[in-house]
PDB file of C-alpha atoms in Angstrom:
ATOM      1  CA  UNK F   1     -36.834 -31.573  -5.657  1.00 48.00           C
ATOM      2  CA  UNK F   2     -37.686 -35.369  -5.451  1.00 58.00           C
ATOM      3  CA  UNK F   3     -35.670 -36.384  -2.653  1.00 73.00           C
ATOM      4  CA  UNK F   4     -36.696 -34.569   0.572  1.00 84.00           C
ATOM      5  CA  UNK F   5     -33.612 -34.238   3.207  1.00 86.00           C
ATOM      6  CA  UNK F   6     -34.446 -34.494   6.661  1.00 92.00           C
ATOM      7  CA  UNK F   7     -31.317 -32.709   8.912  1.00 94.00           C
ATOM      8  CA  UNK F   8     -29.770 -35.163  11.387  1.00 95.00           C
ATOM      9  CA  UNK F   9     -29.688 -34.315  14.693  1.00 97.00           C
ATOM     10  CA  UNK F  10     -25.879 -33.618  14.728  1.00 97.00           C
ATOM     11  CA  UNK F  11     -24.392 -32.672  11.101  1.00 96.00           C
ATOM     12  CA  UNK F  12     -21.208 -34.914  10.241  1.00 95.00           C
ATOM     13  CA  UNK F  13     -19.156 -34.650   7.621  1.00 94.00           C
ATOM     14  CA  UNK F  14     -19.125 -36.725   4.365  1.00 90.00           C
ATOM     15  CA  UNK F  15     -16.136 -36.521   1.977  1.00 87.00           C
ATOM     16  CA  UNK F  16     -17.986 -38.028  -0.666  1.00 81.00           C
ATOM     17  CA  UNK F  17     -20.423 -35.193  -0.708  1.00 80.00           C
ATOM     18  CA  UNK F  18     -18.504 -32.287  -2.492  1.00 74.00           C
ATOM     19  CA  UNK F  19     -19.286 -32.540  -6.175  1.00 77.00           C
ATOM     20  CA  UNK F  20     -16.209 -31.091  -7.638  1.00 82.00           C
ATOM     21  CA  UNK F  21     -14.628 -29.753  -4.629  1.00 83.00           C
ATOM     22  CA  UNK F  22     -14.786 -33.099  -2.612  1.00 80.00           C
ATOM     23  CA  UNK F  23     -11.355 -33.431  -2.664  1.00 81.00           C
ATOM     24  CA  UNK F  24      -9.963 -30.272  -1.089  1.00 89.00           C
ATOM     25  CA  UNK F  25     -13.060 -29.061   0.710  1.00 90.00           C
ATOM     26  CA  UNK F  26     -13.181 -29.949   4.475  1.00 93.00           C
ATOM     27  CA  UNK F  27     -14.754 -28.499   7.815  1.00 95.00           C
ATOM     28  CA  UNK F  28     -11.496 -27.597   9.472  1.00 96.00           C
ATOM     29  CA  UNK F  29      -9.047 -25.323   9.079  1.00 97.00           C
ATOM     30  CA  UNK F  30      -5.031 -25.208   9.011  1.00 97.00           C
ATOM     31  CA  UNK F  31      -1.976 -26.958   7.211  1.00 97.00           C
ATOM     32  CA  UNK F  32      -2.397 -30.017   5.486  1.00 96.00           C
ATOM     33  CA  UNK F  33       1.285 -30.169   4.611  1.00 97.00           C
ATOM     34  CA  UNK F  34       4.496 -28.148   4.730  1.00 97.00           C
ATOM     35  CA  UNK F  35       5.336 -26.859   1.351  1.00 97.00           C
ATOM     36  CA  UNK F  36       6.841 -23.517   1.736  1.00 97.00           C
ATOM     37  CA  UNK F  37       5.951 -20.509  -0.987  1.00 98.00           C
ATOM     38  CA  UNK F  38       8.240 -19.047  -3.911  1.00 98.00           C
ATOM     39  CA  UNK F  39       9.754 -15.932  -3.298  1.00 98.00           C
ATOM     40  CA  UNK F  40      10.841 -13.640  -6.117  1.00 98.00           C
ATOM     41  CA  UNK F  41      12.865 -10.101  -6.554  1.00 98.00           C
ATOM     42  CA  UNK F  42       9.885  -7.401  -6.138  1.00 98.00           C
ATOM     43  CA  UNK F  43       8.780  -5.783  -3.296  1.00 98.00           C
ATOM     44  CA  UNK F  44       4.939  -7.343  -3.810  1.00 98.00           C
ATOM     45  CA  UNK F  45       4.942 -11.470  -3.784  1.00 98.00           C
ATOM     46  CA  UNK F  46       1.577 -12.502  -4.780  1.00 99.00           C
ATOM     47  CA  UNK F  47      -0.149 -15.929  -4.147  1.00 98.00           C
ATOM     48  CA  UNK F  48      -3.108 -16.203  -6.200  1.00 98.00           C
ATOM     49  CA  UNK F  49      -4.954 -17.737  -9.631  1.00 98.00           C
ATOM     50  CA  UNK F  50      -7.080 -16.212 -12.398  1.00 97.00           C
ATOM     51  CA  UNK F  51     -10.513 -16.758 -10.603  1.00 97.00           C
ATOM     52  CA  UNK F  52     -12.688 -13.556  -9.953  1.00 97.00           C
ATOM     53  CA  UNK F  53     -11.379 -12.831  -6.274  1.00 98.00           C
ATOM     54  CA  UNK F  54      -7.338 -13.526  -8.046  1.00 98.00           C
ATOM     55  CA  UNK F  55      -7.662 -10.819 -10.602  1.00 98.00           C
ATOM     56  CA  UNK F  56      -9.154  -8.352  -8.610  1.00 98.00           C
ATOM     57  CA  UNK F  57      -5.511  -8.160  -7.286  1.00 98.00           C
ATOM     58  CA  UNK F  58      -3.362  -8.462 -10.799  1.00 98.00           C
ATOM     59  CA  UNK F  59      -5.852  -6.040 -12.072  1.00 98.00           C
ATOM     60  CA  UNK F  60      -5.451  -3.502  -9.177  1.00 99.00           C
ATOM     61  CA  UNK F  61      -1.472  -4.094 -10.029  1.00 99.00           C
ATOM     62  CA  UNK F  62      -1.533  -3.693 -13.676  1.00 98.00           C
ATOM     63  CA  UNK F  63      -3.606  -0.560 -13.387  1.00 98.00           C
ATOM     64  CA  UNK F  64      -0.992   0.587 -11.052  1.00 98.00           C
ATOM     65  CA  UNK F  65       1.856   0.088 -13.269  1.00 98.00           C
ATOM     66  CA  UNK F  66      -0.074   1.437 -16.302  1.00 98.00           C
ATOM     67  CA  UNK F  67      -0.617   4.816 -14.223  1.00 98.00           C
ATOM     68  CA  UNK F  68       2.910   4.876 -14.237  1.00 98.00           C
ATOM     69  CA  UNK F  69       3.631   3.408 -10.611  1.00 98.00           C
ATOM     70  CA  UNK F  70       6.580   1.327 -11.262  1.00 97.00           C
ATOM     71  CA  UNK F  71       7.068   0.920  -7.477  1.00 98.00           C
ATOM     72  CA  UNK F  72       4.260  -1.566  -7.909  1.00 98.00           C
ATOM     73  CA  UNK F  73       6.642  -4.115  -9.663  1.00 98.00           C
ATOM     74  CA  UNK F  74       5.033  -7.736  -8.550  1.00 98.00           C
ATOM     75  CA  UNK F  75       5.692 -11.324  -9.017  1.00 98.00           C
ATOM     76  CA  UNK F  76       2.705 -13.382  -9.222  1.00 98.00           C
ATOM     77  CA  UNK F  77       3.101 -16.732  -8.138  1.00 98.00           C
ATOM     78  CA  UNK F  78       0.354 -19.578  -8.816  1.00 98.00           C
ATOM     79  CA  UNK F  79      -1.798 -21.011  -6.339  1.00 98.00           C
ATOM     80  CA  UNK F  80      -2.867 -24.584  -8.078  1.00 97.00           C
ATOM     81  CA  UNK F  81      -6.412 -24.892  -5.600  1.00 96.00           C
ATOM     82  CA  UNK F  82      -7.121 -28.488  -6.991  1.00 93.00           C
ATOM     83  CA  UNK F  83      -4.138 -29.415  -5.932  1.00 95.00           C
ATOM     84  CA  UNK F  84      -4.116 -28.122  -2.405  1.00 96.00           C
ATOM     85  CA  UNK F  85      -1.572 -25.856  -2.619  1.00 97.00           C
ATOM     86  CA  UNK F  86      -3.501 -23.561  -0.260  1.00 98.00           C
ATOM     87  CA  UNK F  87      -3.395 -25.524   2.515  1.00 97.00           C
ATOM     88  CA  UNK F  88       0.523 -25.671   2.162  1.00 98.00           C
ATOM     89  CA  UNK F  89       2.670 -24.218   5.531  1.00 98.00           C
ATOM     90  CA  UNK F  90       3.598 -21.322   3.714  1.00 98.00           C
ATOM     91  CA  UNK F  91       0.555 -20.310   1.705  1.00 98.00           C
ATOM     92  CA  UNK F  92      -1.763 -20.965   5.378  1.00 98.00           C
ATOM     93  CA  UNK F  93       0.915 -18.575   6.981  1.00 98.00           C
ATOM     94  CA  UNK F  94       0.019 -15.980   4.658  1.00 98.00           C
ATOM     95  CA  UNK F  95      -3.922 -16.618   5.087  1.00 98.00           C
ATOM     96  CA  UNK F  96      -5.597 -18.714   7.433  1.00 98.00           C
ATOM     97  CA  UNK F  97      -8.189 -19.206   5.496  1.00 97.00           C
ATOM     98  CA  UNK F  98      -6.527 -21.109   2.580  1.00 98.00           C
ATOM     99  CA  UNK F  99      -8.329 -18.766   0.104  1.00 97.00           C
ATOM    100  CA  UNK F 100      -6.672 -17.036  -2.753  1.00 98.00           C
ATOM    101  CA  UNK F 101      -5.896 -14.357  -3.063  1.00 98.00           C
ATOM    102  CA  UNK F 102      -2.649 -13.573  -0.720  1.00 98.00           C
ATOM    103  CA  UNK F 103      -0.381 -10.925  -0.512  1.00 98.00           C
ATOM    104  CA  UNK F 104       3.295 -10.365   0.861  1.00 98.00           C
ATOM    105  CA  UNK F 105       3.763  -6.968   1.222  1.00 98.00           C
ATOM    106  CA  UNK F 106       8.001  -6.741   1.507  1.00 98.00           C
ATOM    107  CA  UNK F 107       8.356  -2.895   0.631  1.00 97.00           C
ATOM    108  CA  UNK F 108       9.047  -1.561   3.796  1.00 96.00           C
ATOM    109  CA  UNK F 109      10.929  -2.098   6.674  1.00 96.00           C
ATOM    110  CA  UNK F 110       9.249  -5.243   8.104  1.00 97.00           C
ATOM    111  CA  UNK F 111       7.299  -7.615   5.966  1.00 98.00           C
ATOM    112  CA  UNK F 112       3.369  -8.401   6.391  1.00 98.00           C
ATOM    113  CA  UNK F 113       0.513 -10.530   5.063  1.00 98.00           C
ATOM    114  CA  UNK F 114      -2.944  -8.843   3.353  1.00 98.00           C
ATOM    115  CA  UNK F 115      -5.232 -11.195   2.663  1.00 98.00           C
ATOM    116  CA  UNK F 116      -8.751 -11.540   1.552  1.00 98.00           C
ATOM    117  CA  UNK F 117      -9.186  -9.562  -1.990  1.00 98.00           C
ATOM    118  CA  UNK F 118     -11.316  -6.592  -0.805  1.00 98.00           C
ATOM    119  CA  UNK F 119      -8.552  -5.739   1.760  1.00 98.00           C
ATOM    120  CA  UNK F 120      -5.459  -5.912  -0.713  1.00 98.00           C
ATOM    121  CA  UNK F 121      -7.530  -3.628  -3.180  1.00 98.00           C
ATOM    122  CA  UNK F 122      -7.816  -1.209  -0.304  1.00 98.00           C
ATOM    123  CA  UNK F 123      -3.950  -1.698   0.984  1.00 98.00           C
ATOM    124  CA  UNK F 124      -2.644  -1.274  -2.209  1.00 98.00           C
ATOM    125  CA  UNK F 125      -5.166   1.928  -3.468  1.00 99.00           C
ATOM    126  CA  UNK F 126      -4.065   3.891  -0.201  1.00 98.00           C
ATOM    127  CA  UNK F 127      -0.329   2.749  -0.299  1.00 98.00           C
ATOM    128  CA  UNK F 128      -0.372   4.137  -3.942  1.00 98.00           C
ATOM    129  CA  UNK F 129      -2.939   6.918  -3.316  1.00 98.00           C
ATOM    130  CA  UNK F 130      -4.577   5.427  -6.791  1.00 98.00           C
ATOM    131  CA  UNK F 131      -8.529   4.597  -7.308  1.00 98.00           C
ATOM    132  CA  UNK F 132      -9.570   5.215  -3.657  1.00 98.00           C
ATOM    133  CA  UNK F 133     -10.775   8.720  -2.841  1.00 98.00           C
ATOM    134  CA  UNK F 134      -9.098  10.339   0.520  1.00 97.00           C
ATOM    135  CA  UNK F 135     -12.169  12.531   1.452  1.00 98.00           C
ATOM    136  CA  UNK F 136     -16.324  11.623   2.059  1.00 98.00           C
ATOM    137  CA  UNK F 137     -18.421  11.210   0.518  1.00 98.00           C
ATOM    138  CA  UNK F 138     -16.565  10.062  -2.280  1.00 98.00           C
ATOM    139  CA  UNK F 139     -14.538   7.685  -0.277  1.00 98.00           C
ATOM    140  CA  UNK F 140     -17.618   5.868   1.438  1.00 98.00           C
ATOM    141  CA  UNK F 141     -18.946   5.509  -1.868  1.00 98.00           C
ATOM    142  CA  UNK F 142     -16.352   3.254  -3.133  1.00 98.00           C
ATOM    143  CA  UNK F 143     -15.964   1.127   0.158  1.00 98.00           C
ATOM    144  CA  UNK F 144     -19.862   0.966  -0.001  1.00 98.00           C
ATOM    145  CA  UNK F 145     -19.681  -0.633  -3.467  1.00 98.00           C
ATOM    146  CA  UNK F 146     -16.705  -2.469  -2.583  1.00 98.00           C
ATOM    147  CA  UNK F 147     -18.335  -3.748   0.422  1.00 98.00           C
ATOM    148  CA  UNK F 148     -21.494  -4.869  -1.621  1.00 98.00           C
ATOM    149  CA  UNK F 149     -19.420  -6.582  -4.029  1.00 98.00           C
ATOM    150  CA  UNK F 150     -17.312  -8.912  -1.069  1.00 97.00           C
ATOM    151  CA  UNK F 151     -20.397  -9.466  -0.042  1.00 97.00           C
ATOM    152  CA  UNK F 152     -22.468 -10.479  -2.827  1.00 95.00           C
ATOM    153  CA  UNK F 153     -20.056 -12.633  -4.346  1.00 94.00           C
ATOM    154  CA  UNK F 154     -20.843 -15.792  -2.467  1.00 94.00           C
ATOM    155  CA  UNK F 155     -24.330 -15.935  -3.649  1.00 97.00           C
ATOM    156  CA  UNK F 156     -23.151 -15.755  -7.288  1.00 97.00           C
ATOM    157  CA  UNK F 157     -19.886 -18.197  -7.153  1.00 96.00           C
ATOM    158  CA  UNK F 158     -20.767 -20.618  -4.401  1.00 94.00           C
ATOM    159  CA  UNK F 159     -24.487 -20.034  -4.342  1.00 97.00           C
ATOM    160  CA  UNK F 160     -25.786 -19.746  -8.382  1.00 97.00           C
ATOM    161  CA  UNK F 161     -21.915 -21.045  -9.789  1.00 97.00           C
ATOM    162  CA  UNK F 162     -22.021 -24.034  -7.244  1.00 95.00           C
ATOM    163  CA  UNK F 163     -25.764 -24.925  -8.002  1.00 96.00           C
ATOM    164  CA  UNK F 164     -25.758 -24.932 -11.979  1.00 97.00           C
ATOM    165  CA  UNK F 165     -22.476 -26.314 -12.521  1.00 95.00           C
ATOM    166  CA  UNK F 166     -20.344 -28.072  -9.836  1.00 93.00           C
ATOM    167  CA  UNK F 167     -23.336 -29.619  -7.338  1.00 92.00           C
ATOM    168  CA  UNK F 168     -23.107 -33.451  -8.298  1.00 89.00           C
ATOM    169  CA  UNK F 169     -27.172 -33.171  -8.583  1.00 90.00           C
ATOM    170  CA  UNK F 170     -28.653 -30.109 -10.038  1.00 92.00           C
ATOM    171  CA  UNK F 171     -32.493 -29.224  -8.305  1.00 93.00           C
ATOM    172  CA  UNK F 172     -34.565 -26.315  -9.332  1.00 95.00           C
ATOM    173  CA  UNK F 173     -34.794 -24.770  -5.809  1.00 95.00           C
ATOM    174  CA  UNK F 174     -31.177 -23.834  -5.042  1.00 96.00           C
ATOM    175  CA  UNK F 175     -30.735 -22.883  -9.064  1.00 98.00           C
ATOM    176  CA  UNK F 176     -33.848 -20.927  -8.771  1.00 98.00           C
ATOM    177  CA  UNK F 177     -32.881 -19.311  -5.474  1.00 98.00           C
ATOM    178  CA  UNK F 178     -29.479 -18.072  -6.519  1.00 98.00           C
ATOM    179  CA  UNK F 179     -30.543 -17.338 -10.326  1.00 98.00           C
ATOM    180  CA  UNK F 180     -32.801 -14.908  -8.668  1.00 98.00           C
ATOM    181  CA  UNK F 181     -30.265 -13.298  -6.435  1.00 98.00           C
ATOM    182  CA  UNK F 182     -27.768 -12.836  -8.876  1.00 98.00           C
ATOM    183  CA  UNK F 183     -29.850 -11.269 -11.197  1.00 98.00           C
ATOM    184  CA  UNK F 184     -31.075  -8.751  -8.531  1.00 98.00           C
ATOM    185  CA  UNK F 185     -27.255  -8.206  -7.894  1.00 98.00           C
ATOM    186  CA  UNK F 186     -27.257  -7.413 -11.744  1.00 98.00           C
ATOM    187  CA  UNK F 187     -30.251  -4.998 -11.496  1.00 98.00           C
ATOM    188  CA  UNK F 188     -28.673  -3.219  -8.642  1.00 98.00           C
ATOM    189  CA  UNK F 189     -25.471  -2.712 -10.850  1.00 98.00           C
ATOM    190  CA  UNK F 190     -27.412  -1.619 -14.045  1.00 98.00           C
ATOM    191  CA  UNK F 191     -30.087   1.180 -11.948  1.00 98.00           C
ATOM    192  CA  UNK F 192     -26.876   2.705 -10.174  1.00 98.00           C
ATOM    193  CA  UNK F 193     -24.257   2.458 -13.498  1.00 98.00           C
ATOM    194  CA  UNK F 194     -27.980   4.083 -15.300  1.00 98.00           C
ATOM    195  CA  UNK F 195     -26.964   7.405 -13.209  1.00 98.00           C
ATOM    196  CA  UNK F 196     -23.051   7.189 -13.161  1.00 98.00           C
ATOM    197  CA  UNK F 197     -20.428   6.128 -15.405  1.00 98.00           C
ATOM    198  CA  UNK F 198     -18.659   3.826 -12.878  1.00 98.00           C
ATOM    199  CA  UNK F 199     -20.132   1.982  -9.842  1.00 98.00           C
ATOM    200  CA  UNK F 200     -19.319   4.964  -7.200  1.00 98.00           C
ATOM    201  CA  UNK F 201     -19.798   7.668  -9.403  1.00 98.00           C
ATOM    202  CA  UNK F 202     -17.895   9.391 -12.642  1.00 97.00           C
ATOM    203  CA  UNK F 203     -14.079   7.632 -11.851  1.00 98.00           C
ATOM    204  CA  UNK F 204     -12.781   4.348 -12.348  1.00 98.00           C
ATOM    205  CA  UNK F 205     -12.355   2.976  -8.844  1.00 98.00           C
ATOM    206  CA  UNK F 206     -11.175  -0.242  -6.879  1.00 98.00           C
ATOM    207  CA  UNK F 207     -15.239  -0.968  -6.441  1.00 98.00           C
ATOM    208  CA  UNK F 208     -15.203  -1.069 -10.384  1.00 98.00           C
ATOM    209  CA  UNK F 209     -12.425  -4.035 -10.612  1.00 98.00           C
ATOM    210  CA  UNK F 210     -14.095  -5.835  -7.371  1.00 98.00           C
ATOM    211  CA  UNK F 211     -17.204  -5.999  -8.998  1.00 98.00           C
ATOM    212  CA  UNK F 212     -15.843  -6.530 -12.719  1.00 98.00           C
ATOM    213  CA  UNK F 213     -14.503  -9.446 -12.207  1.00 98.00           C
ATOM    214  CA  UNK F 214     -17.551 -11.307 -11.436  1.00 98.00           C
ATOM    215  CA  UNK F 215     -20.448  -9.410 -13.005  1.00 98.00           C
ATOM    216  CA  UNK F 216     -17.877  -9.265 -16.377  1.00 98.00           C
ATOM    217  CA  UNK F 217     -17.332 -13.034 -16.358  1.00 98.00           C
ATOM    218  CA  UNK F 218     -20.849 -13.791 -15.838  1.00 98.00           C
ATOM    219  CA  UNK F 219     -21.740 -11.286 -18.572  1.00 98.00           C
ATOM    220  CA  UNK F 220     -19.215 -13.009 -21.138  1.00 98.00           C
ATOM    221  CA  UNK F 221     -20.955 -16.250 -20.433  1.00 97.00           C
ATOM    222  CA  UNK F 222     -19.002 -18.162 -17.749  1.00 97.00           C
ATOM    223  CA  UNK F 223     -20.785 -20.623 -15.493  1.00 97.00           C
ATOM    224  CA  UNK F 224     -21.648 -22.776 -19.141  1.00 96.00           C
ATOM    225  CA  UNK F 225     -22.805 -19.990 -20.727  1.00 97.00           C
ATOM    226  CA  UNK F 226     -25.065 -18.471 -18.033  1.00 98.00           C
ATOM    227  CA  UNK F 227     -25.396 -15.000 -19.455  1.00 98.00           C
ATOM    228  CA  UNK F 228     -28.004 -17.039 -21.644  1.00 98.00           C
ATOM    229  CA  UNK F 229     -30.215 -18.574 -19.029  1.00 98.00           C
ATOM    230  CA  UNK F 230     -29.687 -15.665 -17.101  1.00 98.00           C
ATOM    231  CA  UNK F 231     -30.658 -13.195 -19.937  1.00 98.00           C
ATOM    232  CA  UNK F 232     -27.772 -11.043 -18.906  1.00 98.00           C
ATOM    233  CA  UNK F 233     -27.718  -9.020 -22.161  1.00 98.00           C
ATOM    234  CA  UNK F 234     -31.207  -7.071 -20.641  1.00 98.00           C
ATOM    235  CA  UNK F 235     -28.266  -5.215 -18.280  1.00 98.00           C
ATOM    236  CA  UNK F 236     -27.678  -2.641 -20.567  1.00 98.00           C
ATOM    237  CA  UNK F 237     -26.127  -0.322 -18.415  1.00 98.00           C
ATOM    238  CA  UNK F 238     -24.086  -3.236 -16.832  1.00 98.00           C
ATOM    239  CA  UNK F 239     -22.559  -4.317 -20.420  1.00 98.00           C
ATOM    240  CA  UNK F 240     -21.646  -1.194 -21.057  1.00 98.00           C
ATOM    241  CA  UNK F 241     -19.850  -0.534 -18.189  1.00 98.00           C
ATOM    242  CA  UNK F 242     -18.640  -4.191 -18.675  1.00 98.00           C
ATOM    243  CA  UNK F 243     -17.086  -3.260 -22.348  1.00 98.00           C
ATOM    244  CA  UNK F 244     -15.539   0.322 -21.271  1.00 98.00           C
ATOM    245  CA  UNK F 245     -13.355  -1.984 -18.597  1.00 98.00           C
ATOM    246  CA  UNK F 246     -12.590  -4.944 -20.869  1.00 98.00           C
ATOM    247  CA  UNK F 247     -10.582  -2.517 -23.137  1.00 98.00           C
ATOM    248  CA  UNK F 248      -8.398  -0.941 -20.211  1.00 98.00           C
ATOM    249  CA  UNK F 249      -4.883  -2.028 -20.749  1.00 98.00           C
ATOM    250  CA  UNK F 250      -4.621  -2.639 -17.208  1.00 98.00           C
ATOM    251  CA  UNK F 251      -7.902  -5.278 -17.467  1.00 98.00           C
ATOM    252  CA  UNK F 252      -6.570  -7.145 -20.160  1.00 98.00           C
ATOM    253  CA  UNK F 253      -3.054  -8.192 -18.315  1.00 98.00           C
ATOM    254  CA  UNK F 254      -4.844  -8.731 -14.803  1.00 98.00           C
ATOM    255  CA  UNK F 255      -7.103 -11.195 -17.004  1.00 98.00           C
ATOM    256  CA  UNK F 256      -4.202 -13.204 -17.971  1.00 98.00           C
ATOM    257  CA  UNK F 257      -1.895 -13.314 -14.476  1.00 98.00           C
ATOM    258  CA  UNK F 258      -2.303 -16.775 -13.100  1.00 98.00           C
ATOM    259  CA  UNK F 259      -4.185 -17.982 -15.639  1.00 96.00           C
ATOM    260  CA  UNK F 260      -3.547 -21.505 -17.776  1.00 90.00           C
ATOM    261  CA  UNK F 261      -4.790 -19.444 -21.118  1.00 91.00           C
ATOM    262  CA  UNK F 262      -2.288 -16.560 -20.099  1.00 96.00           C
ATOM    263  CA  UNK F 263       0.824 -16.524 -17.673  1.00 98.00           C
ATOM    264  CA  UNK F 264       1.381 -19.299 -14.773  1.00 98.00           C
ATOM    265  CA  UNK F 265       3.339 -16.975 -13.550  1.00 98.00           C
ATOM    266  CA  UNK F 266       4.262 -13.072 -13.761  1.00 98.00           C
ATOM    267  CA  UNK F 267       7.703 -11.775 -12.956  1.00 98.00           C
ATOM    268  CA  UNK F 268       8.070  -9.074 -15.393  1.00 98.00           C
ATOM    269  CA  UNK F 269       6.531  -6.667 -17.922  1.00 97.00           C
ATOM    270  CA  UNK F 270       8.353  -8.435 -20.701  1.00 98.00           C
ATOM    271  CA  UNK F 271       6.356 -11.730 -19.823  1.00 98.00           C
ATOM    272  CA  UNK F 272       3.267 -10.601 -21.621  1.00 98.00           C
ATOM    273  CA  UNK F 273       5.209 -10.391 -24.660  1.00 97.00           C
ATOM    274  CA  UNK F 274       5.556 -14.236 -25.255  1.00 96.00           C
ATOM    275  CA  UNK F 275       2.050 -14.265 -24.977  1.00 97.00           C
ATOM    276  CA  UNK F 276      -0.359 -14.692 -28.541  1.00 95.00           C
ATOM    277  CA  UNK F 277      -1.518 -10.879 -29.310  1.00 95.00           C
ATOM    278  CA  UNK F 278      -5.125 -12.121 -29.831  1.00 95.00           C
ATOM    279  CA  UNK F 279      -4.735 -12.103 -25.875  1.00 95.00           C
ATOM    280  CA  UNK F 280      -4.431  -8.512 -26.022  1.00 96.00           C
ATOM    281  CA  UNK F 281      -6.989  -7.480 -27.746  1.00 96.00           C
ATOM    282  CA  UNK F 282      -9.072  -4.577 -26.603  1.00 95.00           C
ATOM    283  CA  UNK F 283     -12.195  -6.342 -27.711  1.00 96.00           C
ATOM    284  CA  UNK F 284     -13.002  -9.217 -25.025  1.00 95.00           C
ATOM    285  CA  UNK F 285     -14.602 -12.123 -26.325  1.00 88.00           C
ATOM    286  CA  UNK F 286     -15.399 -14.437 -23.690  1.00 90.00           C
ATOM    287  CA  UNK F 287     -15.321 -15.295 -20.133  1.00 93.00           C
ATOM    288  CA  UNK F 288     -12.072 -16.366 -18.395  1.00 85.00           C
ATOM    289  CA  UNK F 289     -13.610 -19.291 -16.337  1.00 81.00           C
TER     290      UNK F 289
END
């Protein structure tokens, strides 16, 4: 790095400083206006968009209704993040933390919030009794992978994502730092899929769509293309897991929910019927972001 930073005393914020996220990202928390959320006709009301951490959720949903849970009908509402729209009244309500994803669980008696993806994946695998083993150790094993996943996620999207594409200057040392860590995050995925079929052993599990979203888009080449300066195809074990999930019905639609290439918005079955088939198809071809 040529310019050498030298910490103030007392950190303030700049506005300016942000890159591409100057313009919604802030040091405090809480409404920034009242703009109340879209409620439609099923007992799920989700407030998200087709980043990694959104379609963990329309993933976990379509899988549901391809196993045949139709009480898992959902509308999926979007949340537009460059505009604000998560720091509306009704969205902060829902999460405090103006992040997407956020759920409205109105299936029982009295309403309530899940948010934060990792915890809606878990909600809805035990309110279903789908993807989430009731017994140890099979059980720990998935929330251990699950776990690793929530938490290794910030190193790849705001650590390597922010540093190679959306810092206003790039420098070598915070590429080169986060390059690193997400490819050890990829070698940890490719020795333990080398023993098992899926992440926590021989079954698809909510750990598997947690962590496909992000490893999967990175494989495809999101971030400009990284799989290429990140050599991603030497994760052999990792792109085959990556192609055995990419051809799950229940992948492909949670791809599209939320998504400008797929459906703003998801009331119904029937919606991924206007869609162009090409969407559909079993073979994935690229990254969604």
């Amino acid at each position: 790095m040529s310019d050498v930073y030298t910490p103030p005393e007392v950190w303030t914020f700049d506005p300016e400083n942000g890159g591409q996220f100057a313009g919604i990202n802030r040091p405090t928390a809480g409404a920034r206006q009242e703009q109340e959320l879209p409620v439609g006709e099923h007992p799920f009301q989700l407030y998200s968009l087709g980043t990694p951490n959104g379609v963990k959720v329309t993933t976990m949903f379509e899988e549901l209704l391809e196993a045949g849970y139709s009480d898992a009908e959902y509308d999926a509402w979007m949340i537009k993040i460059f505009a604000g729209d998560q720091f509306g009244s009704g969205f902060v309500e829902l999460n405090p933390n103006s992040k997407i994803p956020a759920l409205l669980d109105r299936s029982g008696p009295q309403p309530f919030r899940v948010f934060e993806s990792g915890a809606i994946l878990v909600h809805l695998a035990e309110k279903f009794d789908y993807l989430l083993p009731k017994t140890n150790p099979a059980r720990a094993e998935v929330l251990s992978w699950l776990m690793w996943q929530m938490g290794s996620a910030p190193s790849i999207g705001g650590g390597f994502g922010h540093f190679y594409v959306y810092a206003p200057e790039r420098y070598k040392y915070p590429i080169d730092r986060y390059a690193m860590e997400t490819k050890r995050l990829f070698s940890v995925a490719d020795m333990q899929l080398g023993k098992t079929e899926y992440l926590a052993g021989n079954d698809y599990s909510i750990a598997d769509i947690a962590a496909y979203t992000w490893l999967g888009n990175l494989y495809h080449g999101a971030y400009n293309r990284c799989d290429i300066f990140l050599s991603l195809q030497e994760y052999e074990n990792v792109g085959r897991w990556v192609k055995a999930i990419d051809a799950r019905p229940g992948a492909i639609r949670g791809r599209l929910v939320n998504s400008q290439s797929g459906l703003a918005e998801r009331h119904s079955a029937s919606d991924f019927d206007t869609l162009d088939k090409a969407l559909l198809d079993p073979v994935r071809k690229k990254a969604d972001f």
